[in-house]
Tab-separated table of C-alpha atoms and ligand atoms in Angstrom:
chain	number	residue	atom	x	y	z
T	1	MET	CA	-3.817	-60.042	118.213
T	2	PHE	CA	-0.798	-62.348	118.342
T	3	THR	CA	-1.018	-64.787	115.421
T	4	ARG	CA	1.309	-67.322	113.877
T	5	ARG	CA	1.356	-69.220	110.598
T	6	VAL	CA	0.800	-72.827	111.654
T	7	ALA	CA	0.999	-75.967	109.504
T	8	VAL	CA	-0.678	-79.083	110.880
T	9	VAL	CA	0.358	-82.368	109.297
T	10	GLY	CA	-2.231	-85.122	109.727
T	11	THR	CA	-6.000	-84.560	109.974
T	12	GLY	CA	-7.034	-87.344	112.358
T	13	TYR	CA	-8.723	-86.580	115.684
T	14	VAL	CA	-5.740	-84.755	117.086
T	15	GLY	CA	-4.668	-82.945	113.903
T	16	LEU	CA	-8.066	-81.717	112.798
T	17	THR	CA	-8.996	-80.597	116.302
T	18	THR	CA	-5.623	-78.875	116.724
T	19	GLY	CA	-5.953	-77.114	113.362
T	20	ALA	CA	-9.527	-75.939	113.886
T	21	CYS	CA	-8.948	-74.885	117.502
T	22	LEU	CA	-5.700	-73.028	116.785
T	23	ALA	CA	-7.519	-71.211	113.966
T	24	SER	CA	-10.269	-70.316	116.434
T	25	LEU	CA	-7.574	-68.796	118.660
T	26	GLY	CA	-6.723	-66.483	115.758
T	27	HIS	CA	-3.812	-68.299	114.113
T	28	GLN	CA	-3.521	-68.839	110.369
T	29	VAL	CA	-3.654	-72.607	109.860
T	30	VAL	CA	-3.035	-74.908	106.903
T	31	CYS	CA	-3.819	-78.591	107.548
T	32	ALA	CA	-2.322	-81.346	105.399
T	33	ASP	CA	-3.158	-84.978	104.834
T	34	ILE	CA	-1.858	-87.556	102.364
T	35	ASP	CA	-5.391	-88.780	101.693
T	36	THR	CA	-6.536	-86.710	98.695
T	37	ALA	CA	-10.190	-87.766	99.001
T	38	LYS	CA	-10.234	-86.788	102.674
T	39	VAL	CA	-8.760	-83.369	101.887
T	40	GLU	CA	-11.433	-82.935	99.197
T	41	ARG	CA	-14.153	-83.776	101.718
T	42	LEU	CA	-12.693	-81.406	104.318
T	43	ARG	CA	-12.648	-78.613	101.730
T	44	ARG	CA	-16.358	-79.272	101.197
T	45	GLY	CA	-16.817	-79.073	104.970
T	46	VAL	CA	-17.361	-82.822	105.428
T	47	VAL	CA	-15.765	-84.101	108.642
T	48	ASP	CA	-15.602	-87.905	108.690
T	49	ILE	CA	-15.219	-88.350	112.425
T	50	LEU	CA	-18.028	-88.034	114.928
T	51	GLU	CA	-16.821	-85.322	117.265
T	52	PRO	CA	-19.212	-82.828	118.857
T	53	GLY	CA	-18.713	-79.286	117.576
T	54	LEU	CA	-15.814	-80.159	115.279
T	55	SER	CA	-17.513	-79.892	111.893
T	56	GLU	CA	-19.137	-76.595	112.938
T	57	LEU	CA	-15.774	-75.214	114.073
T	58	VAL	CA	-14.054	-76.359	110.868
T	59	ALA	CA	-16.753	-74.700	108.723
T	60	GLU	CA	-16.595	-71.508	110.783
T	61	GLN	CA	-12.802	-71.225	110.561
T	62	VAL	CA	-12.722	-72.052	106.826
T	63	THR	CA	-15.298	-69.298	106.218
T	64	ALA	CA	-13.290	-66.896	108.379
T	65	GLY	CA	-10.316	-67.589	106.077
T	66	ARG	CA	-8.082	-68.854	108.879
T	67	LEU	CA	-8.199	-72.572	108.042
T	68	SER	CA	-7.484	-74.413	104.794
T	69	PHE	CA	-6.635	-77.929	103.668
T	70	VAL	CA	-3.943	-79.196	101.331
T	71	VAL	CA	-2.572	-82.548	100.181
T	72	GLY	CA	0.905	-83.352	101.474
T	73	ALA	CA	3.093	-81.976	104.243
T	74	SER	CA	5.295	-79.944	101.894
T	75	SER	CA	2.272	-77.995	100.579
T	76	ALA	CA	1.286	-77.138	104.155
T	77	VAL	CA	4.742	-75.987	105.158
T	78	SER	CA	4.903	-73.529	102.280
T	79	GLY	CA	1.173	-73.056	101.717
T	80	PHE	CA	0.630	-69.639	103.313
T	81	ALA	CA	-0.219	-66.354	101.734
T	82	ASP	CA	2.674	-63.940	102.220
T	83	GLY	CA	2.306	-62.813	105.818
T	84	GLY	CA	3.821	-59.413	105.088
T	85	ASP	CA	7.317	-60.440	106.065
T	86	GLY	CA	8.072	-61.769	102.606
T	87	SER	CA	7.441	-65.333	103.692
T	88	GLY	CA	4.717	-67.825	102.787
T	89	GLN	CA	6.303	-70.350	105.100
T	90	ALA	CA	4.919	-71.879	108.279
T	91	GLU	CA	6.452	-70.608	111.511
T	92	VAL	CA	5.302	-73.620	113.504
T	93	VAL	CA	4.733	-77.124	112.075
T	94	PHE	CA	2.649	-79.551	114.131
T	95	LEU	CA	3.102	-83.260	113.478
T	96	CYS	CA	-0.179	-85.007	114.375
T	97	LEU	CA	0.542	-88.370	112.847
T	98	PRO	CA	-0.437	-91.918	113.682
T	99	THR	CA	2.049	-93.749	115.886
T	100	PRO	CA	0.507	-97.244	115.879
T	101	MET	CA	1.750	-100.065	118.004
T	102	GLY	CA	4.479	-101.766	115.992
T	103	VAL	CA	6.325	-105.031	116.500
T	104	GLY	CA	6.601	-105.967	120.188
T	105	GLY	CA	4.483	-103.010	121.318
T	106	VAL	CA	6.992	-100.366	120.210
T	107	ALA	CA	5.433	-97.260	118.644
T	108	ASP	CA	5.851	-97.252	114.862
T	109	LEU	CA	7.329	-93.895	113.820
T	110	ARG	CA	7.395	-94.350	110.063
T	111	ALA	CA	4.781	-91.653	109.409
T	112	VAL	CA	6.751	-89.079	111.434
T	113	GLU	CA	9.972	-90.054	109.702
T	114	ALA	CA	8.440	-89.764	106.227
T	115	VAL	CA	7.146	-86.255	106.889
T	116	VAL	CA	10.457	-85.116	108.337
T	117	GLU	CA	12.178	-86.438	105.230
T	118	GLU	CA	9.675	-84.687	102.941
T	119	THR	CA	9.863	-81.266	104.618
T	120	ARG	CA	13.473	-81.063	105.766
T	121	GLU	CA	14.686	-78.805	102.968
T	122	LEU	CA	11.544	-76.652	102.935
T	123	LEU	CA	11.464	-75.329	106.487
T	124	ALA	CA	12.350	-71.668	106.904
T	125	PRO	CA	15.156	-70.899	109.344
T	126	GLY	CA	13.740	-70.492	112.859
T	127	THR	CA	10.767	-72.818	112.246
T	128	VAL	CA	9.621	-74.829	115.246
T	129	VAL	CA	8.561	-78.436	114.588
T	130	VAL	CA	6.134	-79.683	117.225
T	131	ASN	CA	5.303	-83.281	117.924
T	132	LYS	CA	1.782	-83.650	119.249
T	133	SER	CA	1.390	-87.402	118.814
T	134	THR	CA	2.181	-89.698	121.712
T	135	VAL	CA	5.685	-90.892	120.934
T	136	PRO	CA	8.405	-92.767	122.791
T	137	VAL	CA	10.881	-90.875	124.896
T	138	GLY	CA	13.704	-89.737	122.657
T	139	THR	CA	11.551	-89.061	119.579
T	140	ALA	CA	12.145	-85.284	119.687
T	141	ALA	CA	15.870	-85.936	119.783
T	142	ARG	CA	15.543	-88.503	116.983
T	143	THR	CA	13.426	-86.082	114.901
T	144	ALA	CA	16.036	-83.355	115.361
T	145	GLU	CA	18.702	-85.808	114.227
T	146	LEU	CA	16.703	-86.757	111.115
T	147	LEU	CA	16.000	-83.112	110.330
T	148	ASP	CA	19.637	-82.260	110.725
T	149	ARG	CA	18.838	-78.540	110.814
T	150	ALA	CA	20.554	-76.558	113.558
T	151	ASP	CA	18.224	-73.633	112.787
T	152	VAL	CA	15.005	-75.630	113.381
T	153	ALA	CA	13.944	-76.576	116.930
T	154	VAL	CA	11.944	-79.714	117.722
T	155	VAL	CA	9.423	-79.477	120.538
T	156	SER	CA	7.247	-82.041	122.309
T	157	ASN	CA	3.746	-80.751	123.070
T	158	PRO	CA	1.514	-83.706	123.974
T	159	GLU	CA	-2.230	-83.476	123.508
T	160	PHE	CA	-4.671	-84.619	126.188
T	161	LEU	CA	-7.964	-84.464	124.358
T	162	ARG	CA	-10.453	-87.306	124.671
T	163	GLU	CA	-12.396	-88.591	121.705
T	164	GLY	CA	-15.979	-87.420	122.002
T	165	SER	CA	-15.015	-84.166	123.727
T	166	ALA	CA	-11.961	-83.224	121.680
T	167	VAL	CA	-12.856	-79.592	120.949
T	168	HIS	CA	-13.916	-78.911	124.515
T	169	ASP	CA	-10.777	-80.568	125.908
T	170	PHE	CA	-8.492	-78.654	123.545
T	171	LEU	CA	-10.023	-75.303	124.437
T	172	ASN	CA	-10.297	-76.046	128.169
T	173	PRO	CA	-7.065	-77.875	128.982
T	174	ASP	CA	-6.111	-78.837	132.528
T	175	ARG	CA	-2.562	-77.960	131.513
T	176	ILE	CA	-0.324	-77.255	128.536
T	177	VAL	CA	2.981	-79.118	128.429
T	178	VAL	CA	5.817	-77.979	126.189
T	179	GLY	CA	9.132	-79.779	126.171
T	180	CYS	CA	12.233	-78.572	124.413
T	181	ASP	CA	15.878	-78.272	125.149
T	182	THR	CA	15.754	-74.701	123.695
T	183	ALA	CA	13.759	-72.379	125.968
T	184	GLU	CA	12.960	-69.854	123.217
T	185	ALA	CA	11.267	-72.488	121.017
T	186	ALA	CA	9.284	-73.855	123.984
T	187	GLU	CA	8.062	-70.362	124.847
T	188	ARG	CA	7.062	-69.740	121.243
T	189	VAL	CA	4.856	-72.854	121.247
T	190	ALA	CA	3.416	-72.067	124.686
T	191	ALA	CA	2.493	-68.593	123.410
T	192	LEU	CA	0.181	-70.148	120.790
T	193	TYR	CA	-2.096	-71.187	123.651
T	194	ALA	CA	-1.725	-68.042	125.781
T	195	ARG	CA	-5.376	-67.101	125.313
T	196	LEU	CA	-6.494	-70.325	127.008
T	197	GLY	CA	-4.961	-69.238	130.304
T	198	ALA	CA	-4.070	-72.811	131.309
T	199	PRO	CA	-1.265	-73.772	133.698
T	200	THR	CA	1.788	-74.356	131.526
T	201	VAL	CA	4.650	-76.716	132.257
T	202	LEU	CA	7.820	-75.917	130.356
T	203	THR	CA	10.245	-78.776	130.512
T	204	ASP	CA	12.795	-80.751	128.535
T	205	ALA	CA	11.660	-82.892	125.596
T	206	SER	CA	12.142	-86.276	127.310
T	207	SER	CA	10.104	-85.302	130.380
T	208	SER	CA	7.336	-83.991	128.153
T	209	GLU	CA	7.282	-87.201	126.105
T	210	LEU	CA	7.290	-89.397	129.195
T	211	MET	CA	4.580	-87.458	131.002
T	212	LYS	CA	2.012	-88.239	128.302
T	213	TYR	CA	2.561	-91.959	128.859
T	214	ALA	CA	2.611	-91.364	132.609
T	215	ALA	CA	-0.826	-89.717	132.384
T	216	ASN	CA	-2.478	-92.317	130.147
T	217	CYS	CA	-0.991	-95.265	132.051
T	218	PHE	CA	-2.118	-93.771	135.340
T	219	LEU	CA	-5.649	-93.471	133.947
T	220	ALA	CA	-5.503	-97.089	132.746
T	221	MET	CA	-4.289	-98.153	136.191
T	222	LYS	CA	-7.143	-96.259	137.826
T	223	LEU	CA	-9.654	-98.128	135.654
T	224	SER	CA	-8.099	-101.554	136.187
T	225	TYR	CA	-8.192	-100.822	139.903
T	226	VAL	CA	-11.885	-99.912	139.723
T	227	ASN	CA	-12.723	-103.010	137.678
T	228	ALA	CA	-10.869	-105.218	140.168
T	229	MET	CA	-12.631	-103.448	143.035
T	230	ALA	CA	-16.014	-104.072	141.361
T	231	GLU	CA	-15.209	-107.775	141.248
T	232	LEU	CA	-14.266	-107.716	144.909
T	233	CYS	CA	-17.540	-105.933	145.691
T	234	GLU	CA	-19.411	-108.853	144.144
T	235	ARG	CA	-17.524	-111.324	146.272
T	236	VAL	CA	-18.056	-109.517	149.568
T	237	GLY	CA	-21.536	-108.120	148.897
T	238	ALA	CA	-20.537	-104.446	148.611
T	239	ASP	CA	-21.600	-101.888	146.007
T	240	ILE	CA	-19.024	-100.377	143.640
T	241	GLY	CA	-21.155	-97.268	142.978
T	242	ASP	CA	-21.146	-96.346	146.672
T	243	VAL	CA	-17.464	-97.250	147.072
T	244	THR	CA	-16.312	-95.118	144.125
T	245	GLU	CA	-18.560	-92.221	145.105
T	246	ALA	CA	-17.086	-92.244	148.582
T	247	ILE	CA	-13.447	-92.506	147.511
T	248	GLY	CA	-14.022	-89.927	144.765
T	249	TYR	CA	-14.828	-87.220	147.325
T	250	ASP	CA	-11.225	-87.487	148.434
T	251	ARG	CA	-9.718	-84.699	146.327
T	252	ARG	CA	-6.518	-86.671	145.976
T	253	ILE	CA	-8.507	-89.353	144.109
T	254	GLY	CA	-11.296	-87.389	142.393
T	255	GLN	CA	-14.653	-88.596	140.997
T	256	ALA	CA	-13.561	-88.788	137.365
T	257	PHE	CA	-12.538	-91.998	135.647
T	258	LEU	CA	-14.014	-94.281	138.271
T	259	SER	CA	-16.720	-96.090	136.300
T	260	PRO	CA	-16.270	-99.837	136.003
T	261	GLY	CA	-16.701	-101.221	132.516
T	262	PRO	CA	-15.866	-103.991	130.068
T	263	GLY	CA	-12.219	-102.883	130.172
T	264	TRP	CA	-10.491	-99.811	128.815
T	265	GLY	CA	-9.846	-99.519	125.100
T	266	GLY	CA	-9.604	-97.033	122.246
T	267	SER	CA	-6.713	-95.859	120.198
T	268	CYS	CA	-4.652	-94.505	123.110
T	269	LEU	CA	-4.715	-96.357	126.437
T	270	PRO	CA	-3.942	-99.871	125.087
T	271	LYS	CA	-1.213	-98.562	122.774
T	272	ASP	CA	0.356	-96.333	125.390
T	273	THR	CA	0.391	-98.905	128.210
T	274	HIS	CA	2.178	-101.389	125.942
T	275	ALA	CA	4.591	-98.741	124.700
T	276	LEU	CA	5.527	-97.651	128.228
T	277	LEU	CA	6.097	-101.262	129.172
T	278	GLN	CA	8.523	-101.460	126.250
T	279	VAL	CA	10.253	-98.288	127.406
T	280	ALA	CA	10.589	-99.832	130.883
T	281	ASP	CA	11.845	-103.163	129.498
T	282	ALA	CA	14.412	-101.359	127.361
T	283	ALA	CA	15.575	-99.452	130.444
T	284	ASP	CA	15.838	-102.767	132.330
T	285	PHE	CA	13.058	-101.741	134.713
T	286	GLU	CA	10.474	-104.347	135.743
T	287	PHE	CA	7.289	-102.244	135.808
T	288	ARG	CA	5.107	-104.799	137.617
T	289	LEU	CA	2.330	-102.330	138.385
T	290	LEU	CA	1.878	-101.502	134.713
T	291	ARG	CA	1.969	-105.145	133.669
T	292	ALA	CA	-0.719	-105.949	136.240
T	293	THR	CA	-2.779	-103.019	134.899
T	294	ILE	CA	-2.718	-104.540	131.405
T	295	ASP	CA	-3.314	-108.111	132.612
T	296	THR	CA	-6.296	-107.018	134.703
T	297	ASN	CA	-7.761	-105.394	131.608
T	298	THR	CA	-7.282	-108.471	129.435
T	299	ARG	CA	-8.874	-110.599	132.118
T	300	GLN	CA	-11.836	-108.203	132.359
T	301	ARG	CA	-13.016	-109.233	128.895
T	302	GLN	CA	-13.097	-112.893	129.832
T	303	ARG	CA	-14.826	-111.959	133.066
T	304	ILE	CA	-17.656	-110.343	131.082
T	305	VAL	CA	-17.988	-113.471	128.927
T	306	ASP	CA	-18.146	-115.586	132.101
T	307	LYS	CA	-20.834	-113.290	133.476
T	308	VAL	CA	-22.912	-113.686	130.322
T	309	ARG	CA	-22.418	-117.451	130.422
T	310	GLN	CA	-23.512	-117.664	134.059
T	311	ALA	CA	-26.496	-115.371	133.469
T	312	VAL	CA	-27.785	-117.216	130.424
T	313	THR	CA	-27.110	-120.820	131.391
T	314	GLY	CA	-27.143	-120.552	135.179
T	315	ARG	CA	-23.800	-122.332	135.270
T	316	ARG	CA	-20.164	-121.233	135.220
T	317	THR	CA	-19.415	-123.863	132.611
T	318	GLY	CA	-22.674	-123.686	130.631
T	319	SER	CA	-22.486	-123.701	126.844
T	320	LEU	CA	-23.085	-120.610	124.743
T	321	THR	CA	-23.291	-122.582	121.522
T	322	ARG	CA	-26.066	-121.140	119.311
T	323	VAL	CA	-27.184	-118.876	122.146
T	324	ARG	CA	-28.472	-115.687	120.588
T	325	LEU	CA	-27.209	-112.495	122.199
T	326	GLY	CA	-28.069	-108.884	121.375
T	327	LEU	CA	-25.126	-106.542	121.829
T	328	LEU	CA	-25.877	-102.886	122.538
T	329	GLY	CA	-22.926	-100.633	121.729
T	330	LEU	CA	-19.770	-101.594	119.861
T	331	THR	CA	-17.705	-98.399	119.854
T	332	PHE	CA	-14.962	-98.198	122.492
T	333	LYS	CA	-16.941	-95.637	124.461
T	334	ALA	CA	-20.004	-93.448	123.976
T	335	GLY	CA	-19.866	-90.233	121.961
T	336	THR	CA	-17.587	-91.589	119.250
T	337	ASP	CA	-17.885	-93.845	116.208
T	338	ASP	CA	-14.368	-95.161	116.799
T	339	LEU	CA	-14.058	-98.941	116.913
T	340	ARG	CA	-10.296	-99.101	117.378
T	341	ASP	CA	-9.331	-101.465	120.184
T	342	SER	CA	-12.925	-101.501	121.359
T	343	PRO	CA	-13.456	-103.766	124.380
T	344	ALA	CA	-16.938	-104.433	122.987
T	345	LEU	CA	-15.443	-105.998	119.866
T	346	ALA	CA	-12.937	-108.012	121.885
T	347	ILE	CA	-15.795	-109.378	124.003
T	348	ALA	CA	-17.880	-110.046	120.875
T	349	ALA	CA	-14.978	-112.074	119.460
T	350	LEU	CA	-14.767	-114.154	122.663
T	351	LEU	CA	-18.528	-114.728	122.689
T	352	ARG	CA	-18.444	-115.814	119.066
T	353	GLN	CA	-15.570	-118.126	119.804
T	354	ALA	CA	-17.726	-119.633	122.547
T	355	GLY	CA	-20.366	-120.374	119.878
T	356	ALA	CA	-22.863	-117.545	120.508
T	357	ASP	CA	-24.940	-116.024	117.677
T	358	LEU	CA	-24.507	-112.277	117.896
T	359	VAL	CA	-26.512	-109.333	116.625
T	360	GLY	CA	-25.275	-105.826	117.310
T	361	TYR	CA	-26.701	-102.333	117.453
T	362	ASP	CA	-24.770	-99.115	117.878
T	363	PRO	CA	-26.272	-95.634	117.398
T	364	ALA	CA	-23.023	-94.378	115.847
T	365	LEU	CA	-23.011	-97.075	113.144
T	366	VAL	CA	-26.525	-96.707	111.726
T	367	GLY	CA	-25.431	-94.143	109.146
T	368	ASP	CA	-26.444	-90.564	108.588
T	369	PRO	CA	-29.195	-90.161	105.973
T	370	SER	CA	-28.130	-86.528	105.390
T	371	ASN	CA	-24.528	-87.525	104.668
T	372	PRO	CA	-23.821	-89.927	101.758
T	373	ASP	CA	-20.243	-90.255	103.046
T	374	LYS	CA	-21.651	-91.889	106.190
T	375	PRO	CA	-23.575	-95.019	105.137
T	376	ALA	CA	-24.936	-97.481	107.697
T	377	ARG	CA	-22.597	-100.333	108.633
T	378	THR	CA	-24.128	-103.761	108.136
T	379	GLU	CA	-21.519	-105.709	110.071
T	380	VAL	CA	-18.406	-105.161	112.083
T	381	ASP	CA	-15.791	-107.852	112.714
T	382	GLY	CA	-18.282	-110.508	111.669
T	383	VAL	CA	-21.059	-109.227	113.961
T	384	PRO	CA	-24.175	-108.418	111.882
T	385	LEU	CA	-25.603	-105.003	112.720
T	386	VAL	CA	-29.223	-103.931	112.847
T	387	ALA	CA	-30.683	-100.444	112.757
T	388	ASP	CA	-32.839	-100.735	115.863
T	389	PRO	CA	-32.179	-101.978	119.425
T	390	LEU	CA	-35.472	-103.871	119.404
T	391	GLU	CA	-34.249	-105.901	116.447
T	392	ALA	CA	-31.062	-106.726	118.359
T	393	ALA	CA	-33.164	-107.961	121.275
T	394	GLN	CA	-35.432	-110.116	119.086
T	395	GLY	CA	-35.188	-113.760	120.252
T	396	ALA	CA	-32.123	-112.977	122.383
T	397	GLU	CA	-31.338	-115.031	125.467
T	398	ALA	CA	-29.666	-111.922	126.860
T	399	VAL	CA	-28.971	-108.344	125.866
T	400	VAL	CA	-25.439	-107.223	126.688
T	401	VAL	CA	-24.798	-103.473	127.071
T	402	LEU	CA	-21.175	-102.831	126.109
T	403	THR	CA	-21.008	-99.078	125.438
T	404	GLU	CA	-22.456	-96.427	127.743
T	405	TRP	CA	-24.631	-94.641	125.154
T	406	PRO	CA	-27.100	-92.564	127.221
T	407	VAL	CA	-29.905	-93.443	124.784
T	408	PHE	CA	-29.861	-97.027	126.107
T	409	ARG	CA	-31.131	-95.730	129.445
T	410	THR	CA	-34.372	-94.550	127.933
T	411	LEU	CA	-35.104	-97.457	125.615
T	412	ASP	CA	-38.553	-98.987	125.908
T	413	TRP	CA	-37.320	-101.849	128.059
T	414	THR	CA	-40.805	-103.327	128.367
T	415	ALA	CA	-40.927	-103.664	124.582
T	416	MET	CA	-37.390	-105.077	124.620
T	417	ALA	CA	-38.443	-107.669	127.228
T	418	GLY	CA	-41.449	-108.542	125.077
T	419	VAL	CA	-39.319	-109.758	122.161
T	420	MET	CA	-36.544	-111.487	124.120
T	421	LYS	CA	-36.360	-115.234	124.682
T	422	GLN	CA	-34.998	-114.817	128.227
T	423	PRO	CA	-35.449	-111.596	130.245
T	424	ILE	CA	-31.764	-110.985	130.985
T	425	VAL	CA	-29.703	-107.815	130.565
T	426	VAL	CA	-25.976	-107.851	131.311
T	427	ASP	CA	-25.028	-104.222	131.810
T	428	THR	CA	-21.231	-103.980	131.652
T	429	ARG	CA	-21.332	-100.187	132.140
T	430	ASN	CA	-23.701	-100.037	135.139
T	431	LEU	CA	-25.638	-97.674	132.930
T	432	LEU	CA	-29.223	-98.794	133.321
T	433	ASP	CA	-31.604	-98.090	136.142
T	434	SER	CA	-32.268	-101.371	137.954
T	435	ALA	CA	-35.806	-100.386	138.994
T	436	THR	CA	-36.724	-99.643	135.348
T	437	LEU	CA	-35.446	-103.053	134.304
T	438	ARG	CA	-37.317	-104.765	137.123
T	439	ARG	CA	-40.537	-103.005	136.191
T	440	ALA	CA	-40.058	-104.251	132.634
T	441	GLY	CA	-39.763	-107.789	134.001
T	442	LEU	CA	-36.041	-107.981	133.258
T	443	THR	CA	-33.195	-109.231	135.405
T	444	GLY	CA	-30.333	-106.766	135.194
T	445	ILE	CA	-26.824	-107.895	135.969
T	446	GLY	CA	-24.219	-105.199	136.414
T	447	LEU	CA	-20.650	-105.043	137.690
T	448	GLY	CA	-20.222	-104.997	141.461
T	449	ARG	CA	-23.728	-103.653	142.029
T	450	ARG	CA	-25.691	-104.526	145.096
T	451	ASP	CA	-29.112	-104.058	143.494
T	452	THR	CA	-28.608	-106.042	140.303
T	453	GLY	CA	-26.932	-109.047	141.844
T	454	ALA	CA	-23.793	-110.653	140.621
T	455	ALA	CA	-23.765	-113.406	138.066
S	1	LIG	C1	-7.448	-90.909	126.406
S	1	LIG	C2	-7.169	-89.901	127.544
S	1	LIG	O1	-8.305	-89.820	128.410
S	1	LIG	C3	-6.882	-88.513	126.978
S	1	LIG	O2	-6.532	-87.635	128.034
S	1	LIG	C4	-5.714	-88.620	126.007
S	1	LIG	O3	-5.418	-87.380	125.415
S	1	LIG	C5	-6.067	-89.600	124.897
S	1	LIG	O4	-6.347	-90.891	125.496
S	1	LIG	C6	-4.887	-89.706	123.965
S	1	LIG	O5	-3.847	-90.217	124.379
S	1	LIG	O6	-4.964	-89.173	122.852
S	1	LIG	P1	-9.579	-91.503	124.866
S	1	LIG	O7	-8.774	-92.645	124.352
S	1	LIG	O8	-10.306	-90.630	123.899
S	1	LIG	O9	-8.646	-90.490	125.741
S	1	LIG	O10	-10.673	-92.130	125.818
S	1	LIG	P2	-11.033	-92.064	127.373
S	1	LIG	O11	-12.198	-91.194	127.565
S	1	LIG	O12	-9.834	-91.830	128.191
S	1	LIG	O13	-11.501	-93.575	127.586
S	1	LIG	C7	-10.576	-94.663	127.489
S	1	LIG	C8	-11.244	-95.972	127.841
S	1	LIG	O14	-11.542	-96.030	129.232
S	1	LIG	C9	-12.552	-96.222	127.116
S	1	LIG	O15	-12.596	-97.569	126.722
S	1	LIG	C10	-13.606	-95.902	128.159
S	1	LIG	O16	-14.828	-96.567	127.968
S	1	LIG	C11	-12.907	-96.386	129.413
S	1	LIG	N1	-13.414	-95.750	130.657
S	1	LIG	C12	-13.224	-94.406	130.850
S	1	LIG	C13	-14.052	-96.520	131.630
S	1	LIG	O17	-14.211	-97.753	131.471
S	1	LIG	N2	-14.468	-95.906	132.777
S	1	LIG	C14	-14.297	-94.578	133.003
S	1	LIG	O18	-14.688	-94.092	134.105
S	1	LIG	C15	-13.665	-93.805	132.024
């Protein structure tokens, strides 16, 4: 079997998934992080992030002897047992580092720069350095400049995995994209994934870097469009579920990514839309469509607050002061415990600002009794958390569903109704069955839905 010695620097969602999945494809992988405690936990098989199948895959690959963890990028680069060719050096080094939004929405590349600095002298001739993080166009060129090693190629190989289905997405990609100005290096990286049999686009580094933004911004645009369409449905008496189902059958549109919600969030879409806007501004290009995509999303949060206000007080201008609200779901989407740029938290902040008393419940934040590293959270961003949805509903003038956790569908809504002060549920994910709510004596208010009415 074709195998390579692969170093992965950074053990966040992307890095850990990349490391474990590449090991499962037969490669020899050493993953590095600067966080010593995290590396210790990973060595003990403790995976901090909630990601289906990831901890099992990590354990399996560690046991198989293909995956190990070290502290620091330099240890990963030279952390291999001699592969028989006299070298304990990595052949391919993946950079899976955070690229947070810096000043003015520009991606902050300090983590990438620090690792390049640390490993520059250690890389064996012929090593390929691969950037997997979403980075501005020109980063591969900039990395090559910083490395200043004519015998080391820098490749862009963006990752498309979604949180909550990272392992599945990595192993079942719609496509692999590898960008490099040296064809041989691009082919070497593409070969790592050969067993996946996915369509592969080999291109130059700039096109590869830009296409990742192009994909995420297109997805964001699709969602802003759907949220705007849901609002229009309310105004003209149409149903967004029927509209999206019908347009989704058009293969050019597709059914995926058409659910209205409280706005898109998470660690990628907000960061990437702002970063691409910066790229456009810097290139003196007025990207109106992208700006409108972001503005529509910002407005969506206020729209949800207005909906809650109307539902609870019966008036567009009613006061939410000391109105108790139970929030169901705080993570940015279901299937993850990630709170980064969560629309739920942004809406909670607006509701608090409007004077509401909030109590939150999220199934991913109640802790894991079998894992001492995962205690229950008691509050998040000033919102007190409870361990049971019924407790969140206690005395509430409305329950607001903010994350599409499937478990909310099957709650005992009659019991929920029994403890609430007013029988109102604002369902910002159109998750709940309206007939079930009605039977429980509750008024459900969704987004653009014919059968739940519009507030
Ligand atoms: C996103 C992309 O989907 C991945 O392809 C990409 O690799 C990743 O960013 C990245 O750049 O690393 P992710 O941030 O994990 O993945 O989350 P998504 O599943 O895309 O959801 C983003 C937001 O859109 C969430 O707030 C979610 O609730 C919202 N959403 C998604 C909707 O409101 N409706 C939908 O139909 C789908």
